[in-house]
Amino acid sequence: AYLLYSHRRRFESGGVLVVGPSRVFMNYIERVLPSLGEESVTLRPIGAVASDVVKLNGDRVDSAAAAAVKGSLRMLPVLKRLVHEPPQTVPLELRLTVRGEVLVLSAAVLDRIRADVLAHHKLNQGREAAENAVLNALWQSKPDELELEREDFDEQVAETAAYRMFRNAWWPTLSATSALARLGDPDTMGKVAGPVLSPAEQELVSSSYRTRPDGRRTSSGEGERRPGDWTSADGALLDELVHLLGPVPDDDDREASLFLEDDATFSEVVTTMDRLEPAREVDPFASTHRTYAHILIDEAQDVTPMQWRMLRRRGASASWTVVGDPAQSSWPNAAESARAINDMIGTAPVRRFRMSTNYRSPAEVFDFAARVVVQAFPDADLPRAVRSTGIEPELRTAADGDVVSAGIEATRSLLNLVEGTVGVICPPSRLAAFADGLEQADLIDADRLALVTPLESKGLEYDGVLVVAPDDIVAESPGGVRSLYVALTRPTQRLITLDAAPDAAWRRSLG
């Protein structure tokens, strides 16, 4: 709101993109901005930034291990090799007959043609160049006994069924979603990722494309995937593939029907202006991404190196506001993330500011959370909490290990103790069980209650917070202890933690 007030002419015409960690967070921002008088802003969770070039929601989250691989810059050579790799069903060589003469192009020749064309064209714009190169190679390989002019030769080759079938299989028009789904095939994954990813990492990524959210599996990862099938980490990979492949061209071979459907009527008037107007051509090298005058990124410590590349395409000439707390980072490789940010910044001027005061968390809660994160990260640069409530965090243990029942009682306590919102922050593996338990409990004032994962809680605050199974949060989150630190710092008044047993590992950091 401040930026639009101070630089309205520039930012209203060029647009402002606000990026946050989750859709839950962006829904909150979407309610706040209009109250500040601003509505001309594009809001995107990080997983849906690429929704301007591909259909996806980006709300699903990979396992911590799979997300770490997908977010790494090591995926760049994997995706480039994927684009260069022909489909598995393509014959190794091209063999056809023209006037009784057998013409053959070997796999080595075809590989060289493919590499040469892709060195100068994106795949979806390179088909014509590839066809010309194949025809040239066939012309050069024809025997002298085949007496044909070049034009007649090309025409006869193009009319053969063998050539048409090979052309369509060898150089298909490929969408980003179809290309990424190919990684679900272990053989394809091995070919394109073998030099870069370990066998275990290959299986982590490949298996994520063989299993859909509804539990259905496919043999190769191919097939139509719905927008909700893609994860937050997939968004950056799809965006990279859109960049590598280029836009999917229109199907010029599709024949228009000579008849109107459903007895419809249609009238057309062709004017002299229509006839004189020059045909409009689409630039095949034009960017398909929307760009902005300013990009604001919150919770930037969680943006992966591949996601920084995705964001850069939308703000190559923009000014940026980047807000983050390294102590809350869920990205395990801080050095790689720093390199990606520095590559994005280049030689542009940078001003850095440190926010040293914590107004959200009461000192009792923040000091408690700080002890946890400092034990794992002694160099964490933490702010100072300036507000006190006099209420210490409460550590609870579930009787007989029944975490759901104990969690419902703790939630009921918080609803009685605070007048505002209550957040139940739960590891992904326990989310469904807690959702069912809370629904069956039919708690009074349940409309004040939010059940979220640690990732979804980022950037949000609640008057009372229940953190469920901290050890599971550490185990299931890419950021480990840092993700637990995020969960522990969400309350503005009261904090309760709940463990299945009193000897929970995370409690050792409390001394």
mmCIF file of N, CA and C in Angstrom, residues 210-260:
data_model
loop_
_atom_site.group_PDB
_atom_site.id
_atom_site.type_symbol
_atom_site.label_atom_id
_atom_site.label_comp_id
_atom_site.label_asym_id
_atom_site.label_seq_id
_atom_site.Cartn_x
_atom_site.Cartn_y
_atom_site.Cartn_z
ATOM 1 N N ARG A 210 4.401 -40.523 -10.636
ATOM 2 C CA ARG A 210 3.677 -41.760 -10.899
ATOM 3 C C ARG A 210 2.482 -41.936 -9.970
ATOM 4 N N THR A 211 2.415 -41.140 -8.917
ATOM 5 C CA THR A 211 1.324 -41.226 -7.954
ATOM 6 C C THR A 211 0.569 -39.911 -7.933
ATOM 7 N N ARG A 212 -0.723 -39.961 -8.146
ATOM 8 C CA ARG A 212 -1.554 -38.774 -8.137
ATOM 9 C C ARG A 212 -2.163 -38.581 -6.747
ATOM 10 N N PRO A 213 -2.706 -37.394 -6.461
ATOM 11 C CA PRO A 213 -3.237 -37.132 -5.117
ATOM 12 C C PRO A 213 -4.323 -38.106 -4.691
ATOM 13 N N ASP A 214 -5.076 -38.648 -5.663
ATOM 14 C CA ASP A 214 -6.145 -39.579 -5.296
ATOM 15 C C ASP A 214 -5.630 -40.992 -5.089
ATOM 16 N N GLY A 215 -4.305 -41.171 -5.161
ATOM 17 C CA GLY A 215 -3.717 -42.473 -4.920
ATOM 18 C C GLY A 215 -3.549 -43.315 -6.164
ATOM 19 N N ARG A 216 -4.126 -42.879 -7.299
ATOM 20 C CA ARG A 216 -3.992 -43.653 -8.528
ATOM 21 C C ARG A 216 -2.550 -43.574 -9.023
ATOM 22 N N ARG A 217 -2.100 -44.671 -9.600
ATOM 23 C CA ARG A 217 -0.740 -44.731 -10.107
ATOM 24 C C ARG A 217 -0.770 -44.968 -11.609
ATOM 25 N N THR A 218 0.249 -44.468 -12.297
ATOM 26 C CA THR A 218 0.408 -44.742 -13.720
ATOM 27 C C THR A 218 1.744 -45.428 -13.911
ATOM 28 N N SER A 219 1.865 -46.159 -14.996
ATOM 29 C CA SER A 219 3.085 -46.935 -15.217
ATOM 30 C C SER A 219 4.259 -46.057 -15.585
ATOM 31 N N SER A 220 4.008 -44.905 -16.214
ATOM 32 C CA SER A 220 5.126 -44.096 -16.701
ATOM 33 C C SER A 220 5.051 -42.645 -16.289
ATOM 34 N N GLY A 221 3.973 -42.239 -15.608
ATOM 35 C CA GLY A 221 3.831 -40.831 -15.247
ATOM 36 C C GLY A 221 3.161 -40.020 -16.318
ATOM 37 N N GLU A 222 2.911 -40.627 -17.503
ATOM 38 C CA GLU A 222 2.290 -39.883 -18.577
ATOM 39 C C GLU A 222 0.789 -39.819 -18.353
ATOM 40 N N GLY A 223 0.132 -39.038 -19.190
ATOM 41 C CA GLY A 223 -1.305 -38.888 -19.051
ATOM 42 C C GLY A 223 -1.655 -37.509 -18.541
ATOM 43 N N GLU A 224 -2.909 -37.163 -18.705
ATOM 44 C CA GLU A 224 -3.359 -35.828 -18.345
ATOM 45 C C GLU A 224 -3.365 -35.665 -16.831
ATOM 46 N N ARG A 225 -2.756 -34.597 -16.354
ATOM 47 C CA ARG A 225 -2.767 -34.293 -14.928
ATOM 48 C C ARG A 225 -3.571 -33.023 -14.727
ATOM 49 N N ARG A 226 -4.319 -32.991 -13.643
ATOM 50 C CA ARG A 226 -5.163 -31.848 -13.356
ATOM 51 C C ARG A 226 -4.340 -30.753 -12.681
ATOM 52 N N PRO A 227 -4.830 -29.487 -12.740
ATOM 53 C CA PRO A 227 -4.070 -28.392 -12.111
ATOM 54 C C PRO A 227 -3.727 -28.655 -10.654
ATOM 55 N N GLY A 228 -4.615 -29.350 -9.934
ATOM 56 C CA GLY A 228 -4.368 -29.619 -8.523
ATOM 57 C C GLY A 228 -3.379 -30.735 -8.268
ATOM 58 N N ASP A 229 -2.953 -31.436 -9.329
ATOM 59 C CA ASP A 229 -2.000 -32.531 -9.156
ATOM 60 C C ASP A 229 -0.580 -32.027 -8.916
ATOM 61 N N TRP A 230 -0.276 -30.827 -9.390
ATOM 62 C CA TRP A 230 1.097 -30.320 -9.305
ATOM 63 C C TRP A 230 1.370 -29.734 -7.928
ATOM 64 N N THR A 231 2.583 -29.931 -7.447
ATOM 65 C CA THR A 231 2.964 -29.423 -6.133
ATOM 66 C C THR A 231 3.551 -28.018 -6.243
ATOM 67 N N SER A 232 3.793 -27.416 -5.089
ATOM 68 C CA SER A 232 4.390 -26.081 -5.059
ATOM 69 C C SER A 232 5.750 -26.075 -5.748
ATOM 70 N N ALA A 233 6.552 -27.122 -5.516
ATOM 71 C CA ALA A 233 7.874 -27.192 -6.148
ATOM 72 C C ALA A 233 7.788 -27.428 -7.646
ATOM 73 N N ASP A 234 6.718 -28.096 -8.113
ATOM 74 C CA ASP A 234 6.558 -28.354 -9.541
ATOM 75 C C ASP A 234 6.360 -27.065 -10.335
ATOM 76 N N GLY A 235 5.784 -26.032 -9.693
ATOM 77 C CA GLY A 235 5.512 -24.791 -10.413
ATOM 78 C C GLY A 235 6.754 -24.217 -11.061
ATOM 79 N N ALA A 236 7.867 -24.182 -10.338
ATOM 80 C CA ALA A 236 9.102 -23.626 -10.891
ATOM 81 C C ALA A 236 9.656 -24.511 -12.001
ATOM 82 N N LEU A 237 9.498 -25.837 -11.894
ATOM 83 C CA LEU A 237 9.975 -26.747 -12.939
ATOM 84 C C LEU A 237 9.145 -26.581 -14.206
ATOM 85 N N LEU A 238 7.834 -26.444 -14.054
ATOM 86 C CA LEU A 238 6.977 -26.211 -15.210
ATOM 87 C C LEU A 238 7.297 -24.882 -15.873
ATOM 88 N N ASP A 239 7.559 -23.871 -15.069
ATOM 89 C CA ASP A 239 7.909 -22.558 -15.614
ATOM 90 C C ASP A 239 9.212 -22.634 -16.412
ATOM 91 N N GLU A 240 10.187 -23.374 -15.887
ATOM 92 C CA GLU A 240 11.459 -23.544 -16.590
ATOM 93 C C GLU A 240 11.237 -24.259 -17.926
ATOM 94 N N LEU A 241 10.362 -25.245 -17.930
ATOM 95 C CA LEU A 241 10.086 -25.978 -19.168
ATOM 96 C C LEU A 241 9.352 -25.108 -20.186
ATOM 97 N N VAL A 242 8.441 -24.253 -19.731
ATOM 98 C CA VAL A 242 7.800 -23.310 -20.654
ATOM 99 C C VAL A 242 8.857 -22.453 -21.328
ATOM 100 N N HIS A 243 9.839 -22.011 -20.552
ATOM 101 C CA HIS A 243 10.934 -21.200 -21.089
ATOM 102 C C HIS A 243 11.776 -21.996 -22.080
ATOM 103 N N LEU A 244 12.062 -23.263 -21.769
ATOM 104 C CA LEU A 244 12.907 -24.081 -22.638
ATOM 105 C C LEU A 244 12.181 -24.547 -23.897
ATOM 106 N N LEU A 245 10.898 -24.858 -23.769
ATOM 107 C CA LEU A 245 10.136 -25.403 -24.890
ATOM 108 C C LEU A 245 9.587 -24.332 -25.814
ATOM 109 N N GLY A 246 9.285 -23.164 -25.266
ATOM 110 C CA GLY A 246 8.588 -22.152 -26.047
ATOM 111 C C GLY A 246 7.096 -22.431 -26.054
ATOM 112 N N PRO A 247 6.290 -21.454 -26.493
ATOM 113 C CA PRO A 247 4.834 -21.646 -26.487
ATOM 114 C C PRO A 247 4.411 -22.744 -27.445
ATOM 115 N N VAL A 248 3.335 -23.434 -27.089
ATOM 116 C CA VAL A 248 2.792 -24.477 -27.956
ATOM 117 C C VAL A 248 2.096 -23.807 -29.134
ATOM 118 N N PRO A 249 2.509 -24.095 -30.376
ATOM 119 C CA PRO A 249 1.890 -23.435 -31.530
ATOM 120 C C PRO A 249 0.467 -23.926 -31.755
ATOM 121 N N ASP A 250 -0.309 -23.103 -32.455
ATOM 122 C CA ASP A 250 -1.663 -23.514 -32.820
ATOM 123 C C ASP A 250 -1.591 -24.684 -33.787
ATOM 124 N N ASP A 251 -2.629 -25.504 -33.762
ATOM 125 C CA ASP A 251 -2.692 -26.662 -34.654
ATOM 126 C C ASP A 251 -3.167 -26.204 -36.017
ATOM 127 N N ASP A 252 -2.200 -25.927 -36.890
ATOM 128 C CA ASP A 252 -2.555 -25.445 -38.227
ATOM 129 C C ASP A 252 -3.141 -26.536 -39.103
ATOM 130 N N ASP A 253 -2.920 -27.818 -38.708
ATOM 131 C CA ASP A 253 -3.401 -28.921 -39.542
ATOM 132 C C ASP A 253 -4.855 -29.279 -39.254
ATOM 133 N N ARG A 254 -5.432 -28.660 -38.242
ATOM 134 C CA ARG A 254 -6.801 -28.985 -37.883
ATOM 135 C C ARG A 254 -7.755 -28.438 -38.930
ATOM 136 N N GLU A 255 -8.618 -29.281 -39.449
ATOM 137 C CA GLU A 255 -9.548 -28.874 -40.492
ATOM 138 C C GLU A 255 -10.809 -28.300 -39.868
ATOM 139 N N ALA A 256 -11.183 -27.131 -40.366
ATOM 140 C CA ALA A 256 -12.402 -26.511 -39.869
ATOM 141 C C ALA A 256 -13.616 -27.176 -40.507
ATOM 142 N N SER A 257 -14.667 -27.336 -39.738
ATOM 143 C CA SER A 257 -15.884 -27.941 -40.248
ATOM 144 C C SER A 257 -16.554 -27.010 -41.243
ATOM 145 N N LEU A 258 -17.130 -27.594 -42.296
ATOM 146 C CA LEU A 258 -17.860 -26.803 -43.293
ATOM 147 C C LEU A 258 -19.281 -26.505 -42.837
ATOM 148 N N PHE A 259 -19.702 -27.109 -41.742
ATOM 149 C CA PHE A 259 -21.083 -26.979 -41.295
ATOM 150 C C PHE A 259 -21.135 -26.390 -39.896
ATOM 151 N N LEU A 260 -22.177 -25.628 -39.640
ATOM 152 C CA LEU A 260 -22.383 -25.067 -38.316
ATOM 153 C C LEU A 260 -22.975 -26.122 -37.404
#
